[in-house]
C-alpha positions as MATLAB code, in Angstrom:
seq = 'XXXXXXXXXXXXXXXXXXXXXXXXXXXXXXXXXXXXXXXXXXXXXXXXXXXXXXXXXXXXXXXXXXXXXXXXXXXXXXXXXXXXXXXXXXXXXXXXXXXXXXXXXXXXXXXXXXXXXXXXXXXXXXXXXXXXXXXXXXXXXXXXXXXXXXXXXXXXXXXXXXXXXXXXXXXXXXXXXXXXXXXXXXXXXXXXXXXXXXXXXXXXXXXXXXXXXXXXXXXXXXXXXXXXXXXXXXXXXXXXXXXXXX';
ca = [
      24.286    0.629    6.663;
      24.370   -2.734    8.430;
      27.777   -4.279    8.985;
      28.420   -7.668    7.286;
      28.948   -9.388   10.640;
      25.554   -8.133   11.851;
      23.841   -9.386    8.679;
      25.509  -12.780    9.060;
      24.557  -13.024   12.743;
      20.960  -12.065   12.020;
      20.766  -14.685    9.248;
      22.099  -17.438   11.525;
      19.709  -16.519   14.340;
      16.756  -16.350   11.938;
      17.523  -19.762   10.453;
      17.972  -21.286   13.913;
      14.654  -19.899   15.164;
      12.720  -20.957   12.063;
      14.128  -24.490   12.085;
      13.522  -25.043   15.785;
      10.099  -23.532   16.266;
       7.040  -25.814   16.326;
       5.045  -23.904   13.706;
       5.427  -20.837   11.480;
       2.829  -18.302   10.370;
       3.776  -16.741    7.013;
       1.952  -13.610    5.875;
       2.057  -14.586    2.187;
       2.328  -17.628   -0.104;
       5.509  -16.166   -1.576;
       7.145  -16.145    1.852;
       6.203  -19.787    2.433;
       7.616  -20.763   -0.978;
      10.844  -18.857   -0.220;
      11.317  -20.637    3.100;
      10.766  -24.062    1.499;
      12.783  -23.458   -1.691;
      15.756  -22.111    0.264;
      15.553  -25.017    2.715;
      15.174  -22.687    5.659;
      12.231  -24.909    6.603;
      12.092  -28.505    5.378;
       8.516  -29.447    6.263;
       5.845  -27.685    4.191;
       3.099  -28.534    6.688;
       5.034  -26.652    9.345;
       4.013  -23.341    7.692;
       0.544  -21.813    7.659;
      -0.156  -18.847    5.389;
      -2.205  -16.168    7.129;
      -2.328  -12.789    5.353;
      -2.436   -9.564    7.293;
      -5.830   -8.007    7.949;
      -7.495   -4.795    9.097;
      -9.923   -3.570   11.707;
     -12.790   -3.294    9.219;
     -15.118   -1.730   11.802;
     -12.699    1.165   12.377;
     -12.396    1.931    8.660;
     -16.041    1.345    7.758;
     -17.412    4.173    9.906;
     -19.339    7.182    8.636;
     -16.983   10.141    8.935;
     -17.784   13.821    8.446;
     -15.594   13.987    5.358;
     -16.487   17.592    4.560;
     -15.265   18.747    7.976;
     -12.085   16.702    7.635;
     -11.419   18.180    4.189;
     -12.111   21.682    5.501;
      -9.671   21.191    8.383;
      -7.006   20.337    5.801;
      -8.083   23.085    3.343;
      -8.852   20.446    0.712;
     -12.560   21.088    0.130;
     -12.386   21.407   -3.660;
      -9.655   18.842   -4.327;
      -9.635   15.411   -5.946;
      -7.663   13.642   -3.243;
      -5.189   10.828   -3.802;
      -3.909    9.275   -0.568;
      -0.863    7.182    0.232;
      -0.513    5.905    3.799;
       2.444    4.084    5.295;
       6.116    4.395    6.029;
       8.281    6.260    3.540;
      10.802    3.534    2.859;
      12.924    2.705   -0.159;
      10.987   -0.466   -1.106;
       7.848    1.568   -1.772;
       7.692    3.256   -5.190;
       6.503    6.577   -3.780;
       8.931    8.372   -6.081;
       7.048    6.837   -9.028;
       3.818    8.240   -7.606;
       5.412   11.688   -7.241;
       6.877   11.494  -10.755;
       3.481   10.486  -12.150;
       1.734   13.410  -10.510;
       2.631   16.137  -13.034;
       0.881   13.977  -15.665;
      -2.108   13.637  -13.362;
      -2.314   17.380  -12.696;
      -2.200   18.075  -16.431;
      -5.473   16.166  -16.860;
      -6.930   16.698  -13.375;
      -5.928   20.229  -12.285;
      -7.541   19.926   -8.825;
      -5.715   16.658   -8.023;
      -4.003   16.687   -4.630;
      -1.605   14.059   -3.278;
      -1.620   13.460    0.457;
       1.386   11.417    1.602;
       0.736   10.177    5.114;
       3.643    8.735    7.053;
       7.282    9.170    7.956;
      10.510    7.448    6.972;
      14.050    7.674    5.661;
      12.955    8.470    2.090;
      11.022   11.617    3.030;
      13.789   14.140    2.349;
      14.476   12.678   -1.092;
      10.759   12.629   -1.893;
      10.320   16.246   -0.832;
      13.199   17.189   -3.115;
      11.565   15.302   -5.976;
       8.284   17.162   -5.403;
      10.138   20.483   -5.599;
      12.063   19.483   -8.726;
       8.776   18.597  -10.466;
       7.300   21.941   -9.423;
       4.222   20.359   -7.834;
       4.575   21.563   -4.230;
       1.140   23.194   -4.355;
      -0.452   19.820   -5.148;
       1.386   17.593   -2.681;
       1.485   17.519    1.107;
       3.559   15.413    3.487;
       1.708   15.024    6.763;
       4.499   13.290    8.652;
       3.643   10.691   11.262;
      -0.034   10.439   12.187;
      -1.254    8.198   14.993;
      -2.809    5.082   13.519;
      -6.111    5.758   15.285;
      -6.508    8.777   12.971;
      -5.701    6.923    9.731;
      -9.335    5.855    9.082;
     -10.346    9.529    9.072;
      -7.618   10.416    6.576;
      -8.448    7.530    4.237;
     -12.145    8.477    4.421;
     -11.498   11.646    2.386;
      -9.584    9.840   -0.370;
     -11.078    9.696   -3.840;
      -8.313    7.251   -4.755;
      -5.982    5.288   -2.465;
      -2.605    4.250   -3.860;
      -0.165    1.449   -2.989;
       2.940    1.643   -5.217;
       5.729   -0.907   -4.856;
       9.108   -1.431   -6.502;
      10.337   -4.457   -8.401;
      13.460   -5.178   -6.358;
      14.840   -8.061   -8.395;
      13.595  -10.579   -5.851;
      10.251  -12.051   -4.843;
       8.018   -9.655   -2.915;
       7.140  -11.470    0.334;
       5.087   -8.778    2.020;
       1.452   -8.524    3.024;
       0.810   -4.779    2.848;
      -1.571   -3.723    5.615;
      -2.466   -0.545    3.699;
      -4.170   -2.710    1.052;
      -6.507   -4.230    3.632;
      -7.211   -0.839    5.175;
      -8.038    0.683    1.782;
     -10.401   -2.236    1.113;
     -12.054   -1.822    4.518;
     -12.588    1.871    3.872;
     -14.264    1.046    0.557;
     -11.916    3.065   -1.626;
     -11.016    2.937   -5.309;
      -7.483    1.542   -5.254;
      -4.524    1.812   -7.607;
      -1.790   -0.672   -6.742;
       1.257   -2.333   -8.242;
       0.992   -5.818   -9.766;
       3.441   -7.539   -7.461;
       3.497  -10.424   -4.989;
       0.478  -11.004   -2.774;
      -1.251   -7.873   -4.092;
      -2.322   -9.787   -7.212;
      -3.881  -12.461   -4.986;
      -5.836   -9.991   -2.851;
      -6.854   -7.459   -5.500;
      -8.586   -8.252   -8.789;
      -7.810   -5.866  -11.624;
     -10.829   -3.893  -12.843;
     -12.949   -5.375  -10.031;
     -11.506   -4.277   -6.691;
      -8.640   -2.123   -7.995;
      -6.701   -0.925  -10.998;
      -3.392   -2.787  -11.050;
      -0.354   -1.294  -12.770;
       3.055   -2.565  -13.838;
       5.968   -1.775  -11.467;
       8.045    1.277  -12.513;
       5.594    2.284  -15.287;
       5.030    5.902  -14.312;
       2.732    6.763  -17.208;
       0.585    3.691  -16.535;
       0.278    4.723  -12.887;
      -0.690    8.257  -13.881;
      -3.251    7.014  -16.400;
      -4.906    4.776  -13.812;
      -5.389    7.727  -11.452;
      -6.603    9.947  -14.297;
      -9.043    7.274  -15.419;
     -10.561    7.075  -11.949;
     -10.749   10.855  -11.680;
     -12.771   11.013  -14.890;
     -14.955    7.962  -14.240;
     -17.037    8.263  -11.079;
     -19.016    5.148  -11.981;
     -15.830    3.058  -12.052;
     -14.678    4.571   -8.758;
     -17.952    3.637   -7.122;
     -17.858    0.147   -8.625;
     -14.348   -0.531   -7.301;
     -15.227    0.972   -3.915;
     -18.336   -1.173   -3.527;
     -16.440   -4.345   -4.427;
     -13.552   -3.365   -2.158;
     -15.830   -3.148    0.854;
     -17.212   -6.625    0.122;
     -13.732   -8.102   -0.405;
     -12.552   -6.540    2.871;
     -14.691   -8.982    4.849;
     -12.238  -11.754    3.915;
      -9.434   -9.863    5.642;
     -11.080   -8.681    8.831;
      -9.680   -8.995   12.349;
     -13.036  -10.584   13.225;
     -12.490  -13.631   10.987;
];
């Protein structure tokens, strides 16, 4: 936990820096609106919105997916991938809780959770309590240079977020990496995600905290290869808007 005096000090320093800098780059429209509405910054033209992006060339390579699957003993699996830190603001527990419903309809479904963080122990306990340990694997930290290879074997890439009772300011890099890899995406309808992803066109968007809706989106993609391919094709096109090269 962070001591109150540390929170207060950080807030004062942040406000001082933001008010005295010449220009601010905000990663989302929501963050710009927050800074203006809360009078942290008084001049709207002092803020430029520039979303995060991805190295599209790194994710758009042709990988030997069969060899990668074989190295992970996942040759015959329908693979759902989550990449990123395991932090409390991500709704990874919703994804884990949805997975028994997924397995019921897609018995060869396998969830690969790639990343490390403070929520890992709790998530591992949740996997055990649901009795789905055979269908879920935590890889721990993987060097980012290897992430394109991991995402390449995904049939579905997932980005679940929580509704935290406040505006979501973030610009999730995983979204741009999933797009660059040309993957069928399931993501939460929250914040900037609804600006970047179009439901039924580049992703299936689900309501925060609706576990059954999340499960049904994954199941739908597992049973509809044509839809997966459609979303993947559109994702790769959309990714060009969020490339490091732009």
